[in-house]
């Protein structure tokens, strides 16, 4: 091969497909995400509609990243238990998306189908300034959409919402069928 095409360590054809470079410039991410928020904001009339739109966009991202993450990290083996699926999201998916693990994963004391992923200072909210009239806006609805999609596409149907509590808390409410299946798996 001509030497002018093979400068550097390796040619593009010799690079591994298993682990591509995944880092994105923080300023590029901030710019793109702020543009997504502005785009959605121009097409809705209320904060709840904006959060729903961000969640919808996040769901599209979640569906697209699930298979590559499972192939890279688990050799194609999907999780079958609720806790394992949540830990996969807290550790593997969070690292792939935000460069670090989520701060906490908790289960609600009074409800066995409700879990919380807590992020004290979410990257997604770091570069968004919210006007006072929209003080209830939590752009982590985008992340909630990603998590909801990861769970639903993995066979754990759930509704995920973003709330302001201990930073940002993603509240995950699983369908009854998921909890029943999990208990049946424990009973074997």
CSV table of C-alpha atoms in Angstrom, one decimal:
chain,number,residue,atom,x,y,z
A,1,UNK,CA,0.0,0.0,0.0
A,2,UNK,CA,1.2,3.5,-0.7
A,3,UNK,CA,2.9,5.1,2.3
A,4,UNK,CA,0.9,8.3,2.1
A,5,UNK,CA,-2.3,6.4,3.1
A,6,UNK,CA,-0.8,4.6,6.1
A,7,UNK,CA,0.5,7.4,8.3
A,8,UNK,CA,0.0,6.9,12.0
A,9,UNK,CA,-0.4,3.8,14.0
A,10,UNK,CA,-2.8,1.7,11.9
A,11,UNK,CA,-4.9,2.1,8.9
A,12,UNK,CA,-8.7,2.3,9.3
A,13,UNK,CA,-9.1,-1.2,7.9
A,14,UNK,CA,-6.9,-2.7,10.6
A,15,UNK,CA,-8.9,-1.2,13.5
A,16,UNK,CA,-11.0,-3.4,15.7
A,17,UNK,CA,-14.8,-3.2,15.3
A,18,UNK,CA,-15.3,-4.4,18.9
A,19,UNK,CA,-14.3,-1.2,20.7
A,20,UNK,CA,-14.5,2.0,18.6
A,21,UNK,CA,-13.4,5.3,20.1
A,22,UNK,CA,-16.5,6.6,21.9
A,23,UNK,CA,-15.4,9.9,23.3
A,24,UNK,CA,-17.2,13.0,22.1
A,25,UNK,CA,-16.0,16.5,22.8
A,26,UNK,CA,-18.0,17.9,25.8
A,27,UNK,CA,-18.5,21.2,23.9
A,28,UNK,CA,-19.9,19.4,20.9
A,29,UNK,CA,-22.2,17.4,23.1
A,30,UNK,CA,-23.4,20.6,24.9
A,31,UNK,CA,-24.0,22.4,21.6
A,32,UNK,CA,-25.9,19.5,20.0
A,33,UNK,CA,-28.0,18.9,23.1
A,34,UNK,CA,-28.9,22.5,23.5
A,35,UNK,CA,-30.0,22.6,19.9
A,36,UNK,CA,-32.2,19.5,20.5
A,37,UNK,CA,-33.8,21.3,23.4
A,38,UNK,CA,-34.4,24.5,21.4
A,39,UNK,CA,-35.8,22.5,18.5
A,40,UNK,CA,-38.2,20.7,20.8
A,41,UNK,CA,-39.1,23.9,22.6
A,42,UNK,CA,-40.2,25.6,19.4
A,43,UNK,CA,-42.6,22.8,18.7
A,44,UNK,CA,-44.4,22.5,22.0
A,45,UNK,CA,-46.6,24.8,24.2
A,46,UNK,CA,-45.9,23.6,27.8
A,47,UNK,CA,-43.1,22.2,29.9
A,48,UNK,CA,-44.7,18.8,30.2
A,49,UNK,CA,-45.0,18.5,26.4
A,50,UNK,CA,-41.3,19.5,26.1
A,51,UNK,CA,-40.3,16.8,28.6
A,52,UNK,CA,-42.4,14.3,26.7
A,53,UNK,CA,-40.7,15.2,23.4
A,54,UNK,CA,-37.3,14.9,25.0
A,55,UNK,CA,-38.2,11.5,26.4
A,56,UNK,CA,-39.5,10.4,23.0
A,57,UNK,CA,-36.1,11.4,21.4
A,58,UNK,CA,-34.3,9.6,24.2
A,59,UNK,CA,-36.3,6.4,23.5
A,60,UNK,CA,-35.0,6.4,19.9
A,61,UNK,CA,-31.4,6.7,21.2
A,62,UNK,CA,-32.0,3.9,23.7
A,63,UNK,CA,-33.3,1.4,21.1
A,64,UNK,CA,-30.2,2.1,18.9
A,65,UNK,CA,-27.6,1.7,21.6
A,66,UNK,CA,-28.9,-1.5,23.3
A,67,UNK,CA,-27.7,-4.1,20.8
A,68,UNK,CA,-24.1,-2.7,20.4
A,69,UNK,CA,-23.8,-2.5,24.2
A,70,UNK,CA,-25.0,-6.0,24.8
A,71,UNK,CA,-22.7,-7.3,22.1
A,72,UNK,CA,-19.6,-5.5,23.4
A,73,UNK,CA,-20.1,-6.0,27.1
A,74,UNK,CA,-22.1,-9.2,27.5
A,75,UNK,CA,-21.2,-11.1,24.3
A,76,UNK,CA,-24.8,-11.0,23.2
A,77,UNK,CA,-26.3,-12.4,26.4
A,78,UNK,CA,-29.3,-10.4,27.7
A,79,UNK,CA,-30.3,-10.0,31.3
A,80,UNK,CA,-33.2,-12.0,32.6
A,81,UNK,CA,-33.6,-10.5,36.1
A,82,UNK,CA,-34.7,-6.9,37.0
A,83,UNK,CA,-31.8,-6.1,39.2
A,84,UNK,CA,-29.3,-7.4,36.7
A,85,UNK,CA,-30.9,-5.2,34.0
A,86,UNK,CA,-30.9,-2.2,36.2
A,87,UNK,CA,-27.2,-2.7,37.1
A,88,UNK,CA,-26.4,-3.1,33.4
A,89,UNK,CA,-27.9,0.3,32.8
A,90,UNK,CA,-26.4,1.9,36.0
A,91,UNK,CA,-22.9,0.7,35.1
A,92,UNK,CA,-22.4,-0.2,31.4
A,93,UNK,CA,-24.9,2.0,29.7
A,94,UNK,CA,-24.2,5.0,31.9
A,95,UNK,CA,-20.4,4.6,31.2
A,96,UNK,CA,-21.0,4.4,27.5
A,97,UNK,CA,-23.3,7.4,27.5
A,98,UNK,CA,-21.8,9.7,30.1
A,99,UNK,CA,-18.3,8.4,30.8
A,100,UNK,CA,-19.0,7.3,34.4
A,101,UNK,CA,-21.4,5.1,36.4
A,102,UNK,CA,-24.7,6.6,37.8
A,103,UNK,CA,-24.4,7.6,41.4
A,104,UNK,CA,-27.0,5.4,43.0
A,105,UNK,CA,-29.6,2.7,42.3
A,106,UNK,CA,-32.3,2.4,45.0
A,107,UNK,CA,-35.5,0.5,45.4
A,108,UNK,CA,-38.6,2.2,46.8
A,109,UNK,CA,-39.4,1.0,50.4
A,110,UNK,CA,-43.1,0.7,49.9
A,111,UNK,CA,-43.3,-0.6,46.3
A,112,UNK,CA,-41.5,-3.6,44.9
A,113,UNK,CA,-42.0,-2.4,41.3
A,114,UNK,CA,-40.4,1.1,41.7
A,115,UNK,CA,-36.7,1.8,41.5
A,116,UNK,CA,-34.6,5.0,41.3
A,117,UNK,CA,-31.5,5.9,39.5
A,118,UNK,CA,-30.0,8.9,41.2
A,119,UNK,CA,-27.5,11.2,39.5
A,120,UNK,CA,-26.3,14.2,41.7
A,121,UNK,CA,-25.0,16.3,38.9
A,122,UNK,CA,-26.2,14.9,35.6
A,123,UNK,CA,-24.1,15.9,32.5
A,124,UNK,CA,-27.3,16.4,30.5
A,125,UNK,CA,-28.4,19.3,32.8
A,126,UNK,CA,-25.0,20.9,33.2
A,127,UNK,CA,-25.1,23.2,30.1
A,128,UNK,CA,-28.8,24.0,29.9
A,129,UNK,CA,-30.0,27.2,31.5
A,130,UNK,CA,-33.7,27.1,32.4
A,131,UNK,CA,-35.7,30.3,32.6
A,132,UNK,CA,-37.7,31.0,35.8
A,133,UNK,CA,-41.1,30.5,34.1
A,134,UNK,CA,-40.0,26.9,33.2
A,135,UNK,CA,-38.4,26.1,36.5
A,136,UNK,CA,-40.0,22.6,36.6
A,137,UNK,CA,-38.2,21.6,33.3
A,138,UNK,CA,-35.8,18.7,33.8
A,139,UNK,CA,-33.9,18.0,30.6
A,140,UNK,CA,-32.9,14.6,32.1
A,141,UNK,CA,-36.3,13.5,30.5
A,142,UNK,CA,-34.0,12.7,27.6
A,143,UNK,CA,-32.1,10.3,29.8
A,144,UNK,CA,-35.3,8.9,31.2
A,145,UNK,CA,-36.4,8.1,27.6
A,146,UNK,CA,-33.1,6.3,27.0
A,147,UNK,CA,-33.5,4.2,30.1
A,148,UNK,CA,-37.1,3.5,29.4
A,149,UNK,CA,-36.2,2.3,25.9
A,150,UNK,CA,-33.3,0.2,27.2
A,151,UNK,CA,-35.6,-1.6,29.6
A,152,UNK,CA,-38.5,-2.0,27.3
A,153,UNK,CA,-36.4,-3.3,24.4
A,154,UNK,CA,-34.7,-5.7,26.9
A,155,UNK,CA,-38.1,-7.2,27.8
A,156,UNK,CA,-38.7,-5.2,31.0
A,157,UNK,CA,-41.6,-2.9,30.1
A,158,UNK,CA,-41.4,0.2,32.4
A,159,UNK,CA,-42.3,3.9,32.6
A,160,UNK,CA,-39.4,6.1,33.5
A,161,UNK,CA,-39.7,9.8,34.5
A,162,UNK,CA,-37.2,12.4,35.6
A,163,UNK,CA,-37.6,14.3,38.9
A,164,UNK,CA,-35.7,16.9,40.9
A,165,UNK,CA,-34.7,15.0,44.1
A,166,UNK,CA,-31.2,14.6,45.4
A,167,UNK,CA,-30.0,16.0,42.1
A,168,UNK,CA,-31.9,14.3,39.3
A,169,UNK,CA,-33.7,11.1,40.1
A,170,UNK,CA,-35.1,8.8,37.4
A,171,UNK,CA,-38.1,7.0,38.7
A,172,UNK,CA,-38.6,3.6,37.1
A,173,UNK,CA,-42.0,1.9,37.5
A,174,UNK,CA,-42.1,-1.6,36.1
A,175,UNK,CA,-45.2,-3.3,34.8
A,176,UNK,CA,-46.8,-5.9,37.1
A,177,UNK,CA,-45.9,-8.7,34.6
A,178,UNK,CA,-42.2,-7.9,35.0
A,179,UNK,CA,-42.3,-8.2,38.8
A,180,UNK,CA,-44.4,-11.4,38.5
A,181,UNK,CA,-41.9,-12.9,36.1
A,182,UNK,CA,-38.9,-11.9,38.3
A,183,UNK,CA,-40.6,-13.6,41.3
A,184,UNK,CA,-41.3,-16.7,39.3
A,185,UNK,CA,-37.6,-16.9,38.3
A,186,UNK,CA,-36.6,-16.5,42.0
A,187,UNK,CA,-39.0,-19.3,42.9
A,188,UNK,CA,-37.3,-21.9,40.7
